[in-house]
């Protein structure tokens, strides 16, 4: 029996198809708005570390070959434009897992030059081969015997070996398969063995090289007739389970080369667009020298081209310790630096001209690392998430792990007996990093550091020594597991509260007998040969990325002369190095960053957000308006090793020099805060200056341009120079304020008028009420929302776009619903009125 149906009478006219569509679209828009509002930003979108230019990422697929099918393989190169000497992530999915034993299912990657935009490079134009430790398939050897498709464009050397020569942009081709004229095991960037993981996936960081590093590839230097930069290429050759002749035999000792014709035919080619490397600055322009902190190097060199293009001078940057730079700018000459990049302020002595400070960059120190280890036989995995506390840093910096002093074959020195040989075997490290399940020897042997006296090194020691557990360890107290400090660091004066470099105090020698010469020739190896100093933090980052820090365990003899033989460079799957580097270099070369504890005990990595939070919490230094890094007091998500770089200049310089350096400051605080990879932009690894600091820098530039102006309240305090400006006595006062003056009365002013100043003009009081410039409370970034940044980061843009889209979707949804709803309401009111008594 069927159920009776009940018709529900409709109120008003029937719903038309058009109205039904509007209702559907309106509800859909509102639902999309809700989803968008709740959707989190992509992981790491706010990071200063993520390198970014992901907008130029390109994904391509493989193809089926004669014996192996790569059509499911998808390879992504995560940056293909705006390139320079840097690391670029390459990831892949859809391959077959590499076997536990055997040399199957892996990728080979190389950088090439070539001018054909359609075909890309030929195999003679690729940097490939000569890798250390001779990984599978790494040679340039080819043969018709092993590859039926091999053509005749190879070369035969005098010994009868057939190979593909390397043909550079200019100069002769190589003449043998082992020719190292252009690249060798120590510097080649080719990656010939990148095995797929257990899911058939993987990732690697490829070291891109411009023409400045690899002139033979010419990337960034070769141009078309119209002046456009010619492309370079990244070539990925997938390898399966068969050789070109169809044989699949894991026992074969040597695989055929990626350049062998059948293998080469499976290549996946990516176009690479490099930034121009040619110096567009007229060398005849007069020079202005800037010098100072390495934390400013990447930013300052990125700005150089734009500063030269729009100015009358070319600006050169001399990297040095900050203390040296501070001393130089106190008495600048025509040929020396007139602008110092420094973390700590310049203290102008009594009787000298005041010094102005302008914030120009926010960065910091990073414990950068590359850490591959073996999770079971032939199962290689990257270890990316590392936590280090102050005591672990103290252990590494005091050579308290035996791996920093001797090789794995040597006995542990008596004075380090009982200590873990490697950091990976330290119970404290394992407690903080339970995800590490590799062997202890699958860990870095030590921290790569520089020997320079720097403000940033002092900041690191302040961070370590402020922690009671770390300080007690350095003072000789064992950790809870019984590990003790290297006794060489207990000696008076080795570790002090004002230490501004990283000493290698243990020079205990290990006698090494040299090979290749007469018996009895030896050398004395110390910790400085095991973990050598790097020239600077940029070099340290490159060495860490390559997994090759220059360690020497053995010595050799050549014509009775002994010398150290450095350890061969590690293969990509066995690289594991760690060091203290600047954040810009860590990001540039795609190093992983260790998370460090702040005062809350929260482990934090350097990101735009965590760097700016640190800036907001920094106290003033002894010079008002100049922030002091205070790593021990950072809280609430702030990164402890953040730092602000200040441009400091004396007001006593000549007028034209002050104008030029003021221009540098204005650019740095203006267009120079836009993050990006192009010339003139702020490199990733720096956080854009907060708005308050940008204002502060512009005010400092105004003061620098005006120079020293005598105070009307202090007759005779200034003297008129030949250019119509007044000189001044430095005094001992500290002007402070937004401009960060030190060493004299604040005479800069920030209002309009003649920026060069007028002799004898009254100097504005920086503490007086002046509505024409922000108060200290207004300009102090600690008193402002750290989100007020003058530049837009990728996270900022994603956030803005998300909320704009949210508003558009809501407005559209409301508009789409409004018509039908209002119409139905009017009909309902009309119906109610007709039936009312």
JSON list of N, CA, C and O in Angstrom, two decimals, residues 234-250:
[
{"chain": "A", "resi": 234, "resn": "UNK", "atom": "N", "xyz": [69.16, 22.56, -16.19]},
{"chain": "A", "resi": 234, "resn": "UNK", "atom": "CA", "xyz": [69.35, 21.48, -15.24]},
{"chain": "A", "resi": 234, "resn": "UNK", "atom": "C", "xyz": [68.81, 20.21, -15.90]},
{"chain": "A", "resi": 234, "resn": "UNK", "atom": "O", "xyz": [67.67, 20.17, -16.35]},
{"chain": "A", "resi": 235, "resn": "UNK", "atom": "N", "xyz": [69.66, 19.20, -15.98]},
{"chain": "A", "resi": 235, "resn": "UNK", "atom": "CA", "xyz": [69.29, 17.94, -16.63]},
{"chain": "A", "resi": 235, "resn": "UNK", "atom": "C", "xyz": [69.21, 16.84, -15.58]},
{"chain": "A", "resi": 235, "resn": "UNK", "atom": "O", "xyz": [70.16, 16.64, -14.80]},
{"chain": "A", "resi": 236, "resn": "UNK", "atom": "N", "xyz": [68.07, 16.16, -15.54]},
{"chain": "A", "resi": 236, "resn": "UNK", "atom": "CA", "xyz": [67.86, 15.04, -14.64]},
{"chain": "A", "resi": 236, "resn": "UNK", "atom": "C", "xyz": [67.75, 13.76, -15.47]},
{"chain": "A", "resi": 236, "resn": "UNK", "atom": "O", "xyz": [66.92, 13.68, -16.38]},
{"chain": "A", "resi": 237, "resn": "UNK", "atom": "N", "xyz": [68.60, 12.79, -15.17]},
{"chain": "A", "resi": 237, "resn": "UNK", "atom": "CA", "xyz": [68.58, 11.51, -15.89]},
{"chain": "A", "resi": 237, "resn": "UNK", "atom": "C", "xyz": [68.11, 10.43, -14.92]},
{"chain": "A", "resi": 237, "resn": "UNK", "atom": "O", "xyz": [68.82, 10.10, -13.97]},
{"chain": "A", "resi": 238, "resn": "UNK", "atom": "N", "xyz": [66.89, 9.90, -15.11]},
{"chain": "A", "resi": 238, "resn": "UNK", "atom": "CA", "xyz": [66.43, 8.82, -14.23]},
{"chain": "A", "resi": 238, "resn": "UNK", "atom": "C", "xyz": [67.04, 7.49, -14.64]},
{"chain": "A", "resi": 238, "resn": "UNK", "atom": "O", "xyz": [67.20, 7.19, -15.83]},
{"chain": "A", "resi": 239, "resn": "UNK", "atom": "N", "xyz": [67.37, 6.69, -13.67]},
{"chain": "A", "resi": 239, "resn": "UNK", "atom": "CA", "xyz": [67.94, 5.37, -13.93]},
{"chain": "A", "resi": 239, "resn": "UNK", "atom": "C", "xyz": [67.03, 4.31, -13.30]},
{"chain": "A", "resi": 239, "resn": "UNK", "atom": "O", "xyz": [66.56, 4.46, -12.17]},
{"chain": "A", "resi": 240, "resn": "UNK", "atom": "N", "xyz": [66.81, 3.25, -14.04]},
{"chain": "A", "resi": 240, "resn": "UNK", "atom": "CA", "xyz": [65.92, 2.19, -13.59]},
{"chain": "A", "resi": 240, "resn": "UNK", "atom": "C", "xyz": [66.67, 0.94, -13.20]},
{"chain": "A", "resi": 240, "resn": "UNK", "atom": "O", "xyz": [67.67, 1.00, -12.48]},
{"chain": "A", "resi": 241, "resn": "UNK", "atom": "N", "xyz": [66.20, -0.20, -13.69]},
{"chain": "A", "resi": 241, "resn": "UNK", "atom": "CA", "xyz": [66.78, -1.48, -13.31]},
{"chain": "A", "resi": 241, "resn": "UNK", "atom": "C", "xyz": [67.47, -2.18, -14.46]},
{"chain": "A", "resi": 241, "resn": "UNK", "atom": "O", "xyz": [67.84, -3.35, -14.35]},
{"chain": "A", "resi": 242, "resn": "UNK", "atom": "N", "xyz": [67.64, -1.47, -15.57]},
{"chain": "A", "resi": 242, "resn": "UNK", "atom": "CA", "xyz": [68.27, -2.08, -16.75]},
{"chain": "A", "resi": 242, "resn": "UNK", "atom": "C", "xyz": [69.35, -1.16, -17.29]},
{"chain": "A", "resi": 242, "resn": "UNK", "atom": "O", "xyz": [69.25, 0.07, -17.23]},
{"chain": "A", "resi": 243, "resn": "UNK", "atom": "N", "xyz": [70.36, -1.74, -17.85]},
{"chain": "A", "resi": 243, "resn": "UNK", "atom": "CA", "xyz": [71.39, -1.01, -18.58]},
{"chain": "A", "resi": 243, "resn": "UNK", "atom": "C", "xyz": [70.91, -0.83, -20.03]},
{"chain": "A", "resi": 243, "resn": "UNK", "atom": "O", "xyz": [69.94, -1.47, -20.46]},
{"chain": "A", "resi": 244, "resn": "UNK", "atom": "N", "xyz": [71.57, 0.02, -20.80]},
{"chain": "A", "resi": 244, "resn": "UNK", "atom": "CA", "xyz": [71.13, 0.26, -22.18]},
{"chain": "A", "resi": 244, "resn": "UNK", "atom": "C", "xyz": [71.06, -1.00, -23.04]},
{"chain": "A", "resi": 244, "resn": "UNK", "atom": "O", "xyz": [70.30, -1.04, -24.00]},
{"chain": "A", "resi": 245, "resn": "UNK", "atom": "N", "xyz": [71.83, -2.03, -22.70]},
{"chain": "A", "resi": 245, "resn": "UNK", "atom": "CA", "xyz": [71.79, -3.26, -23.49]},
{"chain": "A", "resi": 245, "resn": "UNK", "atom": "C", "xyz": [70.72, -4.23, -22.99]},
{"chain": "A", "resi": 245, "resn": "UNK", "atom": "O", "xyz": [70.64, -5.37, -23.45]},
{"chain": "A", "resi": 246, "resn": "UNK", "atom": "N", "xyz": [69.90, -3.79, -22.03]},
{"chain": "A", "resi": 246, "resn": "UNK", "atom": "CA", "xyz": [68.82, -4.61, -21.52]},
{"chain": "A", "resi": 246, "resn": "UNK", "atom": "C", "xyz": [69.18, -5.49, -20.35]},
{"chain": "A", "resi": 246, "resn": "UNK", "atom": "O", "xyz": [68.30, -6.14, -19.76]},
{"chain": "A", "resi": 247, "resn": "UNK", "atom": "N", "xyz": [70.45, -5.53, -19.97]},
{"chain": "A", "resi": 247, "resn": "UNK", "atom": "CA", "xyz": [70.87, -6.38, -18.87]},
{"chain": "A", "resi": 247, "resn": "UNK", "atom": "C", "xyz": [70.45, -5.76, -17.54]},
{"chain": "A", "resi": 247, "resn": "UNK", "atom": "O", "xyz": [70.56, -4.55, -17.33]},
{"chain": "A", "resi": 248, "resn": "UNK", "atom": "N", "xyz": [69.96, -6.60, -16.65]},
{"chain": "A", "resi": 248, "resn": "UNK", "atom": "CA", "xyz": [69.62, -6.17, -15.29]},
{"chain": "A", "resi": 248, "resn": "UNK", "atom": "C", "xyz": [70.38, -7.06, -14.33]},
{"chain": "A", "resi": 248, "resn": "UNK", "atom": "O", "xyz": [69.95, -8.16, -14.00]},
{"chain": "A", "resi": 249, "resn": "UNK", "atom": "N", "xyz": [71.53, -6.59, -13.89]},
{"chain": "A", "resi": 249, "resn": "UNK", "atom": "CA", "xyz": [72.43, -7.43, -13.09]},
{"chain": "A", "resi": 249, "resn": "UNK", "atom": "C", "xyz": [73.03, -6.59, -11.97]},
{"chain": "A", "resi": 249, "resn": "UNK", "atom": "O", "xyz": [73.85, -5.69, -12.21]},
{"chain": "A", "resi": 250, "resn": "UNK", "atom": "N", "xyz": [72.61, -6.86, -10.74]},
{"chain": "A", "resi": 250, "resn": "UNK", "atom": "CA", "xyz": [73.09, -6.07, -9.60]},
{"chain": "A", "resi": 250, "resn": "UNK", "atom": "C", "xyz": [74.57, -6.30, -9.34]},
{"chain": "A", "resi": 250, "resn": "UNK", "atom": "O", "xyz": [75.20, -5.54, -8.61]}
]
